[in-house]
Amino acid sequence: MGKKGKKEKKGRGAEKTAAKMEKKASKRSRKEEEDLEALIAHFQTLDARKTQVTETPCSPPSPRLNASLSAHPEKDELILFGGEYFNGQKTLLYNELYVYNIKKDTWTKVDIPSPPPRRCAHQTVVVPQGGGQLWVFGGEFASPDGEQFYHYKDLWVLHLATKTWEQVRSAGGPSGRSGHRMVAWKRQLILFGGFHESTRDYIYYNDVHSFNLDTFVWSKLSPSGTGPTPRSGCQMSVTPQGSIVIYGGYSKQRVKKDVDRGTQHSDMFLLKPEDGGEGKWTWNRISPSGVKPTPRSGFSVTMTPNHQVLLFGGVCDKEEEESLEGVFFNDLYFYDASRNRWFLGQLKGPKSEKRKRRRGKAEEPQGTSEPEPLEVVREVVAEDGTVVTIKQVIPTPGPTGRPPPEEEDGAVEAGPRVEPCPRSSAMLAIKHGLLYVYGGMFEAGDRQVTLNDLYCLDLHKMEEWKALVEMDPETQEWLEETDSEEDNSSAEGADGGDEDQDEDSGEEEEGEAH
C-alpha cells in the first residue's frame, strides 16, 4: 500500500510539474505574441504618416519570396504585394505595393495610406467589380531574428480604381494562419487549410471557409465525404465545371521530442457544390491520369486562359534526423480538369532551331535509347565575393500523354536555354496568355539565395522563356551567423527591426537587401 501511495503521489507530482511547464510555455507564447503585436503596431504608426497616394518610378523590387503577384483585371499591369527576405541573420517583411507595366516594361512603387501590416505567405484574389479589387487574407509576420511568428486573420481589399486600402471587419472568419489557399468562386472567396506556428508548437488546418462578397459575411463550410488531411501550400483552383480542386501541399508532425517529420502530399481532391443545396459541398478524392508532378512542396500555381492549372517549380526535401537537403525544380506541369489529366509542359525551342532539327531528324534512325539530360552550370559572384553555383538539369522530353504539337521535333535546343533557375516559393501571374515568374529562392549549401528576377513565357507558343529582369549579383547579401550574434539576436528584438524596417523601407533595402 505504501509503495502504491508513493507512486500515486509521484504521478500527481509529475502532472503538477507538467501543468506548471505548460502554463509557463503558454505565458511565454502570449508574451512573444504581445511583443510582435507591439512591433507590428509600431510599423503601422509609421505607415499612418502617409496621407496621400504617391507613385514613384523605380528599379525592380528587391529580392523576396512568399509575396503575391496578381494580374490587374482591366490594365496591362501586374501587382506585387508583401513578401519576405532573409540575409542569414535577419528576416525582413514587406507591405510594399509595386506595379509592373507590361507594355512599358517599367516598375512603379505605389505608396497608399493605411496599408495592411507587413506580411508574407498571405493569399490574394482579384475580382473585376468596381474597376478591380485585390482581396488579401492572413499571412505571417516574423521577428527580425526569425524565431517568433505572428499569424494574421485580417481581411483587406485594395480598390484598384481609387488606389485605397480598406480593412473589412467581419466576425466568424478563419483563425490566424499562413500558407493557406484562397480562390474566387462566383461571388464568394473560398479559403482552405494553412498553418499556425509559435516557438513551442504548430498546427495545420484542413477547414474550409467562405466569404460572401455581397453581404461581407464569413461562413464555415462543413463538406460531406472525406477531404484532405491538414496541410499548407497546396494547389487550389476552380474548375470550368464549378468545382474546386485541391492538390498536394505540405505538413509536418512531431515523431518524438524535438523531432518533426515533414510530409509532401501528392493526393488530389475535388470539392463539389451539391445541386440545389445552398452552401452544401462534398469532398471526393480523385485519381488523375497522365504525367503527374514529382513529389514536392513550395510550388507555385496559376490558371491559364483555357482554364488549365499551371504548376511551376518547388522543392523536394530529403530529410534526415540531423539534416535537410532540398532538390529544386523549374519544370512546368498542366492539369486539365475536364479530362482529369496532368501534362508535362515542354518548350518547342526557337523556330530557327526547330527547322534545323527537323531536317536532321529525318536522317536519324528511330531508336529507343533516350538522350542524356543536359546539365547547365553557371556561377554568380555575389557582392561579398561569394561564388554561388547554379546547376540546372534540363530533362530531355519524353512521352507526356499530351497530344503532340505540330512542331514537337524541335522540343530540345542545342545548348543552354534562357529560363528561370530552379526555385521554390516564386510568384506567378498570367496576363494575355503570357506567364510571368518573379523571385523565389533556392539553397546553395547552407546559404539561402533569394531572387528578384522576372521571366516571361508565351503559353500559346510554348517556345522559349524571355528574361525581363535577370538576377543581379549585387542584390545577394549573406551574413554568416556567429555565436555572439545568436546570443544577441533576441536582445535586439523590436529595436533591431526598427532600423531595418522603417517607413522608408525602399531606401533601407538598398543598403540592407540589395
XYZ file of C-alpha atoms in Angstrom, residues 24-339:
316
model
C 4.890 28.842 -18.324
C 5.175 27.945 -22.019
C 1.710 29.345 -22.685
C 2.611 32.556 -20.829
C 5.860 32.814 -22.802
C 3.978 32.267 -26.075
C 1.491 35.025 -25.180
C 4.375 37.350 -24.263
C 6.050 36.669 -27.654
C 2.785 37.391 -29.447
C 2.386 40.640 -27.497
C 5.969 41.643 -28.412
C 5.242 41.056 -32.090
C 1.920 42.899 -31.869
C 3.803 45.877 -30.420
C 6.314 45.740 -33.296
C 3.518 45.499 -35.884
C 1.722 48.436 -34.212
C 4.958 50.444 -34.411
C 5.217 49.827 -38.155
C 1.553 50.748 -38.611
C 2.230 54.043 -36.831
C 4.978 54.726 -39.358
C 2.648 53.777 -42.233
C -0.009 56.130 -40.838
C 2.285 59.079 -41.638
C 1.452 58.558 -45.308
C -1.509 60.781 -46.034
C -1.699 60.628 -49.822
C -1.072 58.220 -52.661
C 2.383 58.588 -54.206
C 3.602 56.726 -57.283
C 7.351 56.601 -57.782
C 9.081 55.059 -60.819
C 11.676 52.612 -59.508
C 14.048 49.795 -60.351
C 12.736 46.209 -59.915
C 11.795 45.311 -56.312
C 14.445 43.826 -54.029
C 14.725 40.002 -53.712
C 11.791 38.335 -51.950
C 9.712 35.197 -51.671
C 6.213 34.321 -50.437
C 4.844 37.586 -51.818
C 1.784 37.765 -54.097
C 1.763 38.640 -57.805
C -1.630 39.422 -59.361
C -2.752 40.450 -62.838
C -4.843 43.632 -62.973
C -8.295 42.706 -64.352
C -8.509 45.741 -66.663
C -4.995 47.099 -67.236
C -1.785 45.590 -68.614
C -0.272 45.530 -65.138
C 0.987 43.076 -62.543
C 0.630 43.897 -58.833
C 3.286 42.711 -56.359
C 2.474 42.898 -52.631
C 4.345 41.898 -49.459
C 6.880 39.094 -49.108
C 9.952 38.300 -47.039
C 13.744 38.329 -47.301
C 16.354 36.571 -45.124
C 20.011 37.600 -45.264
C 21.449 34.925 -42.948
C 20.940 36.950 -39.777
C 17.759 38.990 -40.105
C 14.314 38.444 -41.568
C 12.715 41.412 -43.317
C 8.975 41.563 -44.003
C 7.339 43.880 -46.532
C 3.978 45.548 -47.150
C 5.110 47.484 -50.194
C 2.993 47.597 -53.323
C 4.704 47.545 -56.710
C 3.096 47.741 -60.140
C 4.782 46.346 -63.249
C 3.629 47.901 -66.528
C 3.795 45.087 -69.070
C 3.821 47.227 -72.233
C 6.340 49.787 -70.964
C 8.445 47.200 -69.038
C 8.614 49.604 -66.069
C 8.147 49.325 -62.288
C 6.333 51.810 -60.038
C 6.269 51.820 -56.230
C 2.789 52.837 -55.075
C 2.525 54.176 -51.525
C -1.081 54.181 -50.278
C -2.145 55.443 -46.828
C -3.057 52.878 -44.135
C -1.939 49.659 -45.880
C -2.127 46.182 -44.318
C 0.746 45.418 -41.908
C 3.905 43.760 -43.288
C 3.434 40.097 -44.130
C 4.337 37.087 -46.249
C 2.656 33.761 -47.140
C -0.713 35.543 -47.393
C -3.258 34.976 -50.155
C -4.640 37.428 -52.698
C -7.602 37.143 -55.060
C -8.517 39.653 -57.771
C -12.160 40.237 -58.749
C -13.288 42.628 -61.543
C -16.003 44.518 -59.600
C -15.727 48.300 -59.273
C -12.726 48.697 -61.539
C -10.956 45.784 -59.874
C -10.471 44.685 -56.269
C -7.493 42.882 -54.742
C -8.566 40.892 -51.673
C -5.909 39.883 -49.100
C -6.320 37.451 -46.214
C -3.938 36.328 -43.476
C -0.232 35.623 -43.732
C 2.527 35.897 -41.169
C 4.934 38.350 -39.590
C 8.272 37.234 -38.122
C 10.578 38.811 -35.579
C 13.885 40.127 -37.002
C 15.706 37.014 -35.719
C 13.148 34.778 -37.456
C 12.403 32.900 -34.233
C 8.930 34.234 -33.415
C 5.845 34.324 -35.641
C 2.588 36.219 -35.661
C -0.232 34.916 -37.873
C -2.830 37.339 -39.209
C -6.553 36.679 -39.507
C -7.417 40.023 -41.079
C -9.142 40.651 -44.413
C -8.287 43.623 -46.624
C -9.354 44.903 -50.023
C -7.377 47.186 -52.315
C -9.719 49.188 -54.553
C -7.625 49.386 -57.707
C -9.624 52.194 -59.359
C -9.268 54.597 -56.410
C -5.991 53.178 -55.021
C -7.362 52.879 -51.490
C -6.885 50.141 -48.890
C -9.846 49.100 -46.743
C -9.848 46.636 -43.836
C -13.046 44.597 -43.890
C -14.038 43.629 -40.363
C -16.387 40.656 -40.182
C -16.808 38.200 -37.314
C -16.654 34.424 -37.626
C -13.738 34.220 -40.069
C -10.847 31.724 -40.118
C -8.278 31.714 -37.311
C -4.869 33.349 -37.865
C -2.771 31.408 -40.384
C -0.355 31.468 -43.299
C 0.274 29.088 -46.187
C -3.493 28.780 -46.749
C -5.090 28.957 -50.190
C -7.962 31.157 -51.399
C -9.929 31.371 -54.672
C -12.826 33.386 -56.055
C -15.903 31.209 -56.621
C -18.948 33.029 -58.003
C -19.434 35.957 -55.566
C -17.521 34.294 -52.750
C -13.969 33.831 -51.545
C -13.335 30.178 -50.602
C -10.418 29.530 -48.241
C -8.761 26.204 -47.344
C -6.035 24.969 -44.993
C -2.836 26.672 -43.878
C -0.892 26.515 -40.618
C -0.162 28.392 -37.401
C 3.225 28.221 -35.710
C 4.605 29.503 -32.417
C 8.016 28.901 -30.847
C 6.733 25.861 -28.986
C 4.101 24.327 -31.233
C 2.398 24.299 -34.628
C -0.918 23.245 -36.108
C -2.003 22.539 -39.707
C -5.562 23.103 -40.918
C -7.962 21.459 -43.372
C -11.014 23.610 -42.666
C -12.978 25.400 -45.397
C -14.424 28.916 -45.090
C -16.378 31.152 -47.449
C -16.675 34.925 -47.502
C -19.658 36.455 -49.313
C -18.554 39.452 -51.401
C -22.081 40.919 -51.367
C -23.019 40.558 -47.690
C -19.443 40.609 -46.269
C -20.275 37.599 -44.078
C -17.940 34.679 -43.241
C -19.310 31.118 -43.094
C -17.538 27.930 -42.096
C -18.352 25.149 -44.556
C -18.826 21.538 -43.459
C -18.473 19.427 -46.620
C -19.609 15.813 -46.531
C -17.236 12.999 -47.512
C -13.565 12.518 -46.659
C -11.412 15.509 -47.555
C -7.681 16.264 -47.497
C -5.688 15.908 -44.287
C -4.456 19.193 -42.744
C -1.815 20.923 -44.885
C -0.445 24.211 -46.187
C 0.948 25.333 -49.546
C -1.344 23.192 -51.694
C -2.797 23.869 -55.131
C -6.343 25.256 -55.006
C -8.163 26.147 -58.202
C -11.670 26.409 -59.642
C -12.556 24.022 -62.475
C -14.572 25.072 -65.549
C -17.381 22.873 -64.140
C -17.563 24.983 -60.964
C -15.853 22.607 -58.524
C -12.655 23.290 -56.588
C -9.516 21.136 -56.921
C -7.007 20.641 -54.089
C -3.642 19.034 -54.875
C -0.548 18.308 -52.782
C 0.764 20.567 -50.053
C 2.979 20.133 -47.020
C 2.524 19.265 -43.353
C 4.700 18.035 -40.519
C 4.128 16.131 -37.320
C 6.123 15.524 -34.180
C 7.502 11.972 -34.075
C 9.400 12.400 -30.806
C 10.632 15.201 -28.579
C 12.138 17.969 -30.736
C 11.963 15.790 -33.879
C 9.460 16.591 -36.637
C 8.793 14.680 -39.828
C 7.579 16.537 -42.899
C 5.160 15.116 -45.484
C 4.972 16.290 -49.092
C 1.452 15.378 -50.114
C 0.632 14.262 -53.655
C -3.052 13.358 -53.295
C -5.861 15.209 -55.075
C -9.421 16.094 -54.068
C -12.482 17.681 -55.606
C -14.692 19.976 -53.519
C -18.027 19.974 -55.315
C -21.117 22.116 -54.611
C -24.218 19.988 -54.104
C -27.087 20.523 -56.539
C -29.779 22.719 -55.034
C -28.047 22.847 -51.650
C -27.040 26.417 -50.878
C -23.697 26.309 -49.051
C -23.545 22.495 -49.158
C -20.393 20.878 -50.517
C -18.974 17.367 -50.938
C -15.377 16.113 -50.873
C -14.298 13.436 -53.363
C -10.820 12.008 -53.776
C -9.778 11.852 -57.443
C -7.030 9.949 -59.281
C -5.869 11.902 -62.316
C -4.114 10.251 -65.251
C -1.146 11.500 -67.270
C 2.283 12.686 -66.111
C 1.877 13.916 -62.543
C 4.308 16.315 -60.829
C 7.057 14.564 -58.889
C 6.769 14.909 -55.065
C 7.496 18.486 -53.970
C 6.413 21.428 -51.843
C 6.838 25.169 -52.314
C 5.473 25.020 -55.856
C 3.593 27.936 -57.408
C 0.240 27.782 -59.179
C -1.854 29.926 -61.505
C -4.714 29.472 -64.015
C -4.183 29.539 -67.785
C -6.590 31.263 -70.224
C -8.007 27.856 -71.266
C -8.853 27.060 -67.616
C -5.997 24.634 -67.009
C -3.981 24.727 -63.797
C -0.316 25.600 -64.291
C 2.176 24.393 -61.659
C 5.781 25.661 -61.588
C 8.905 24.728 -59.630
C 9.115 23.784 -55.961
C 11.489 21.746 -53.835
C 11.742 18.128 -52.786
C 13.236 17.921 -49.296
C 15.193 14.844 -48.345
C 15.008 14.742 -44.567
C 17.457 13.051 -42.242
C 17.240 13.437 -38.458
C 20.152 15.882 -38.423
C 19.963 17.452 -41.887
C 17.629 18.636 -44.619
C 18.682 18.750 -48.255
C 16.477 20.164 -50.988
C 16.336 19.482 -54.724
C 14.812 22.483 -56.501
C 12.767 22.453 -59.726
C 11.951 24.801 -62.600
C 9.656 22.499 -64.577
C 6.075 23.169 -65.680
C 3.022 20.941 -65.327
C -0.538 21.495 -66.541
C -3.690 19.955 -65.077
C -6.763 19.697 -67.317
C -9.796 19.319 -65.019
C -12.189 18.496 -67.864
C -10.071 15.408 -68.658
